[in-house]
Amino acid sequence: MTAGGWVMMLTTFGVVIAANVFCIVRLLKR
Amino acid sequence: MREAWKSRFGLILAAAGNAVGIGNLLRFPGQAAQNGGGAFILPYLISLFVFGLPMMWVAWTLGRFGGAHGHGTLPGIFDRMTRWRGAKYLGALAVGGPLIFCFYYTYLEAWCLAYAWFSATGAYETAHLPTFLREFQGVLSSGNYFSSTSTALVFLVITLSLNVWVLYRGVARGIELLAKIAMPLLLVFCVLLIVRIFTLPDAKGSVIDGLAFLWNPNFSALGNPSVWLAAAGQIFFTLSIGFGALEAYASYLRKDDDVALTGLTTASTNEFVEVIFGSMIAIPAAAVFFGAAAIPDVAGSGTFDIGMVSMPEILRATGSATVFGTIWFLLLFFAAFTSSVAVAQPVMAFLQDEAKLPRGAAAVIVGLIWLMGSLPVVFFLRYGFLDELDFWAGTLGLVVISAIEVILFAWVFGIGRGWQELHRGALMRVPGVFRFVIRYVTPVALMLILGGWVYSDVIKGGKLTPKPTLITASLDRARLPGDFAKQSPKDAAAKEHAAIKDGALVAVDSAGRDLKAWATLEFDGSGRVEVVRVEGDPVLTAALPAPKLQRMLELESYRYVEKGQPRPARAQIVIEGLYTRPYVWLARGMISFILLGFMIFVGVVWHHRRVRPEPEAEPELEEKPVVESESTSEEKAS
């Protein structure tokens, strides 16, 4: 796996996980 | 009084269940593999921002708006938001379309249930899996494992009955309860499978090779329009956009309940399952077992082959088909189940809201139409019936409905009013850039996608003219242990291959009926195949004589792969040329009948209202059933 591949995968996973965490936190905070 | 969700947590699980389906775990890896892995991801992510998120917010906003006026489906919603009388007829597309989608989606769901059963009972333990699948589907009729589609039919009836039962129980006691059970199970199953696959010993490759195949960026493919079309199509399919299902779910909210955060949560959960789980199961497993270079060929013979042929093959070879095969197919089944009830809900809501039918009667009517529509899918699958429905209702239809919806939302309802509606009771602020995207980018991009499809499929691909198909895969299991390996021919070889195949198809077309022949094959010491003779229908044998078939098999690198069993000396292939034209037109007739039927139905219902006006269904929101939030239900419990 190239460095570009790792960056692409980890960035996408990071954004998806961050979006989920944001949603859960906002929903719980309500 | 309209139904309502019991809790916000249940609603979010149901909405996520709606979006998470076969598309995430089967279609996504299949599409990614067929479109060059890393080349697919970038257009996919861009499509998510250009179509996915904006349409998600539009759908939730319109759904809640409609629900406040007693409408859960787009005919009523469009009629409320515009002064144009024709709008409601366009909305009817979003009632008939999803119903047509259900006709074949439930059949795919039934395959998953059937395969879970086959895994648990060891039915495919020694089977040649491609033949097993094709015979189960009724595509092949060589009778080694299944002599008819009766097994598939039984599983379809079970699946359909379960769906109708959930719809009959209603939104809170049916759909919401199902989601509360199925979604946690789905997550547990995903984690178990990922652990299993990531602990597989390296064979022809490693799991990292699979991840590399999917994630190593390939910017050269960005100029290929077909990859963009596939990526956009996947976004619509996976997020359940353009089905009218999100609108129906949103219509059971209260007027001031949040839709902005709920829409984002639905998309985020879906992407979590698709991008993370979807990329860590089927493709890494295929890379371990077949090697990363073989992934496009593994997925090449059909979108679902990677899940329904390769995955059982891999799990069987590692001795875990009984447990993990069952888990894999139950995972797919539950994912599909929570989606199919969602896509059927618009028809339910339409019958309840507009035709004023009680829920039980609506469920019975939907169930009967559903069964009648599914039967031709079962019987005529081999004639491309499912593919035809999928193209119009599951691909093109989603874009057409979305285009109408976003244009009416941004330009007729008005982006200012729409934006305000989206933010009423919102638990988050949607970034302002999406206001611009919804108004300009999404409609233009949708038009481009529509134009692209018309060009690639209708003008260039000749989609409107039905073509016969040729099946040359059946292997006589009785005399043939082990497996064949073949690859899709590339470039010049592909052209030569297509020319030979086209000759045979022209013969089927001019004969105007199905043709069948048998080829006897011999294997030399290296496993190379030699065609000894072709016999059967004279028209087909003349169009595809032994030397031509030999060349075709060579171009496909067709060879015999030994798997611990002695190589046989001879084998037989069944060659079937199917005359698909009547069935393709039958599918188109059925689609037209359903869509026109709903348009007329809408006309009749609205005419009836004008003649005998009912007291306006303007709801008194305070009297609607209260959506309990988690905190309030906890407070009550304590």
mmCIF file of N, CA, C and O in Angstrom, chain A residues 1-2 4-6 8-9 12-13 16-17 19-20 22-23 26-27 30, chain B residues 12 41-42 212 215-217 261 264-265 268-269 272 275 279 427-428 629:
data_model
loop_
_atom_site.group_PDB
_atom_site.id
_atom_site.type_symbol
_atom_site.label_atom_id
_atom_site.label_comp_id
_atom_site.label_asym_id
_atom_site.label_seq_id
_atom_site.Cartn_x
_atom_site.Cartn_y
_atom_site.Cartn_z
ATOM 1 N N MET A 1 0.856 -1.195 0.000
ATOM 2 C CA MET A 1 0.000 0.000 0.000
ATOM 3 C C MET A 1 0.888 1.240 0.000
ATOM 4 O O MET A 1 1.800 1.340 0.832
ATOM 5 N N THR A 2 0.604 2.157 -0.898
ATOM 6 C CA THR A 2 1.445 3.351 -1.006
ATOM 7 C C THR A 2 1.127 4.336 0.132
ATOM 8 O O THR A 2 0.081 4.217 0.786
ATOM 9 N N GLY A 4 0.292 7.324 -0.289
ATOM 10 C CA GLY A 4 -0.939 8.007 -0.706
ATOM 11 C C GLY A 4 -2.178 7.213 -0.312
ATOM 12 O O GLY A 4 -3.190 7.781 0.106
ATOM 13 N N GLY A 5 -2.085 5.899 -0.446
ATOM 14 C CA GLY A 5 -3.200 5.015 -0.083
ATOM 15 C C GLY A 5 -3.510 5.097 1.399
ATOM 16 O O GLY A 5 -4.669 5.221 1.802
ATOM 17 N N TRP A 6 -2.442 5.038 2.223
ATOM 18 C CA TRP A 6 -2.643 5.143 3.679
ATOM 19 C C TRP A 6 -3.275 6.485 4.042
ATOM 20 O O TRP A 6 -4.198 6.543 4.849
ATOM 21 N N MET A 8 -5.062 8.465 2.163
ATOM 22 C CA MET A 8 -6.452 8.505 1.666
ATOM 23 C C MET A 8 -7.379 7.709 2.598
ATOM 24 O O MET A 8 -8.443 8.183 2.988
ATOM 25 N N MET A 9 -6.937 6.495 2.954
ATOM 26 C CA MET A 9 -7.783 5.631 3.779
ATOM 27 C C MET A 9 -7.963 6.227 5.173
ATOM 28 O O MET A 9 -9.095 6.369 5.643
ATOM 29 N N THR A 12 -10.095 9.410 5.180
ATOM 30 C CA THR A 12 -11.530 9.132 4.991
ATOM 31 C C THR A 12 -12.121 8.515 6.254
ATOM 32 O O THR A 12 -13.188 8.932 6.719
ATOM 33 N N PHE A 13 -11.418 7.518 6.812
ATOM 34 C CA PHE A 13 -11.911 6.887 8.040
ATOM 35 C C PHE A 13 -12.035 7.944 9.141
ATOM 36 O O PHE A 13 -13.021 7.977 9.882
ATOM 37 N N VAL A 16 -15.066 10.171 8.574
ATOM 38 C CA VAL A 16 -16.318 9.434 8.834
ATOM 39 C C VAL A 16 -16.510 9.238 10.337
ATOM 40 O O VAL A 16 -17.606 9.463 10.876
ATOM 41 N N ILE A 17 -15.436 8.854 11.028
ATOM 42 C CA ILE A 17 -15.545 8.638 12.479
ATOM 43 C C ILE A 17 -15.836 9.971 13.179
ATOM 44 O O ILE A 17 -16.705 10.042 14.054
ATOM 45 N N ALA A 19 -17.391 12.549 11.971
ATOM 46 C CA ALA A 19 -18.786 12.919 11.704
ATOM 47 C C ALA A 19 -19.712 12.149 12.637
ATOM 48 O O ALA A 19 -20.666 12.712 13.196
ATOM 49 N N ASN A 20 -19.419 10.873 12.846
ATOM 50 C CA ASN A 20 -20.256 10.068 13.732
ATOM 51 C C ASN A 20 -20.156 10.541 15.177
ATOM 52 O O ASN A 20 -21.168 10.633 15.873
ATOM 53 N N PHE A 22 -19.333 13.556 16.191
ATOM 54 C CA PHE A 22 -20.021 14.850 16.246
ATOM 55 C C PHE A 22 -21.531 14.635 16.426
ATOM 56 O O PHE A 22 -22.155 15.248 17.296
ATOM 57 N N CYS A 23 -22.088 13.738 15.600
ATOM 58 C CA CYS A 23 -23.541 13.506 15.655
ATOM 59 C C CYS A 23 -23.951 12.930 17.004
ATOM 60 O O CYS A 23 -24.930 13.387 17.613
ATOM 61 N N ARG A 26 -23.673 15.619 19.749
ATOM 62 C CA ARG A 26 -24.753 16.600 19.624
ATOM 63 C C ARG A 26 -26.099 16.026 20.068
ATOM 64 O O ARG A 26 -26.890 16.697 20.724
ATOM 65 N N LEU A 27 -26.330 14.769 19.703
ATOM 66 C CA LEU A 27 -27.606 14.147 20.060
ATOM 67 C C LEU A 27 -27.699 13.936 21.572
ATOM 68 O O LEU A 27 -28.762 14.117 22.168
ATOM 69 N N ARG A 30 -28.290 17.203 23.744
ATOM 70 C CA ARG A 30 -29.577 17.856 23.613
ATOM 71 C C ARG A 30 -30.384 17.857 24.918
ATOM 72 O O ARG A 30 -30.510 16.857 25.578
ATOM 73 N N ILE B 12 -33.545 7.269 14.716
ATOM 74 C CA ILE B 12 -32.213 7.319 14.102
ATOM 75 C C ILE B 12 -31.762 5.917 13.693
ATOM 76 O O ILE B 12 -31.215 5.723 12.607
ATOM 77 N N ILE B 41 -12.942 5.698 -5.411
ATOM 78 C CA ILE B 41 -13.198 6.332 -4.113
ATOM 79 C C ILE B 41 -13.344 7.854 -4.212
ATOM 80 O O ILE B 41 -14.232 8.433 -3.599
ATOM 81 N N LEU B 42 -12.472 8.494 -5.000
ATOM 82 C CA LEU B 42 -12.503 9.953 -5.053
ATOM 83 C C LEU B 42 -13.819 10.475 -5.643
ATOM 84 O O LEU B 42 -14.484 11.321 -5.019
ATOM 85 N N ALA B 212 -5.060 -1.797 -0.159
ATOM 86 C CA ALA B 212 -4.288 -1.020 -1.145
ATOM 87 C C ALA B 212 -5.056 -0.925 -2.452
ATOM 88 O O ALA B 212 -5.115 0.145 -3.082
ATOM 89 N N TRP B 215 -7.744 1.679 -1.817
ATOM 90 C CA TRP B 215 -7.428 3.029 -1.344
ATOM 91 C C TRP B 215 -6.264 3.715 -2.041
ATOM 92 O O TRP B 215 -6.152 4.936 -1.947
ATOM 93 N N ASN B 216 -5.357 2.955 -2.712
ATOM 94 C CA ASN B 216 -4.275 3.637 -3.426
ATOM 95 C C ASN B 216 -4.887 4.537 -4.486
ATOM 96 O O ASN B 216 -5.582 4.047 -5.382
ATOM 97 N N PRO B 217 -4.688 5.859 -4.407
ATOM 98 C CA PRO B 217 -5.401 6.746 -5.333
ATOM 99 C C PRO B 217 -4.927 6.575 -6.778
ATOM 100 O O PRO B 217 -3.739 6.348 -7.021
ATOM 101 N N LEU B 261 -29.582 17.618 12.053
ATOM 102 C CA LEU B 261 -28.653 16.670 12.666
ATOM 103 C C LEU B 261 -29.076 15.230 12.359
ATOM 104 O O LEU B 261 -28.227 14.360 12.147
ATOM 105 N N LEU B 264 -27.799 14.347 8.944
ATOM 106 C CA LEU B 264 -26.346 14.124 8.951
ATOM 107 C C LEU B 264 -26.013 12.803 9.648
ATOM 108 O O LEU B 264 -25.142 12.058 9.201
ATOM 109 N N THR B 265 -26.743 12.509 10.740
ATOM 110 C CA THR B 265 -26.485 11.262 11.465
ATOM 111 C C THR B 265 -26.781 10.055 10.575
ATOM 112 O O THR B 265 -26.032 9.076 10.561
ATOM 113 N N SER B 268 -23.956 9.791 8.131
ATOM 114 C CA SER B 268 -22.704 9.399 8.788
ATOM 115 C C SER B 268 -22.704 7.918 9.146
ATOM 116 O O SER B 268 -21.711 7.225 8.945
ATOM 117 N N THR B 269 -23.815 7.455 9.709
ATOM 118 C CA THR B 269 -23.888 6.039 10.084
ATOM 119 C C THR B 269 -23.763 5.170 8.840
ATOM 120 O O THR B 269 -23.062 4.159 8.837
ATOM 121 N N PHE B 272 -20.251 5.136 7.708
ATOM 122 C CA PHE B 272 -19.422 4.335 8.623
ATOM 123 C C PHE B 272 -19.494 2.866 8.217
ATOM 124 O O PHE B 272 -18.476 2.188 8.076
ATOM 125 N N VAL B 275 -18.062 2.745 4.142
ATOM 126 C CA VAL B 275 -16.658 3.034 3.851
ATOM 127 C C VAL B 275 -15.734 2.207 4.752
ATOM 128 O O VAL B 275 -14.727 1.678 4.296
ATOM 129 N N SER B 279 -15.420 -1.691 3.268
ATOM 130 C CA SER B 279 -14.120 -1.853 2.618
ATOM 131 C C SER B 279 -13.230 -2.831 3.367
ATOM 132 O O SER B 279 -12.147 -3.155 2.908
ATOM 133 N N LEU B 427 -30.742 20.955 15.594
ATOM 134 C CA LEU B 427 -29.749 20.789 16.651
ATOM 135 C C LEU B 427 -28.345 21.108 16.144
ATOM 136 O O LEU B 427 -27.369 20.930 16.847
ATOM 137 N N MET B 428 -28.241 21.502 14.874
ATOM 138 C CA MET B 428 -26.954 21.948 14.328
ATOM 139 C C MET B 428 -27.222 22.942 13.208
ATOM 140 O O MET B 428 -28.341 23.010 12.686
ATOM 141 N N SER B 629 -38.301 11.864 23.603
ATOM 142 C CA SER B 629 -36.856 11.811 23.451
ATOM 143 C C SER B 629 -36.354 10.798 24.467
ATOM 144 O O SER B 629 -37.069 10.395 25.372
#
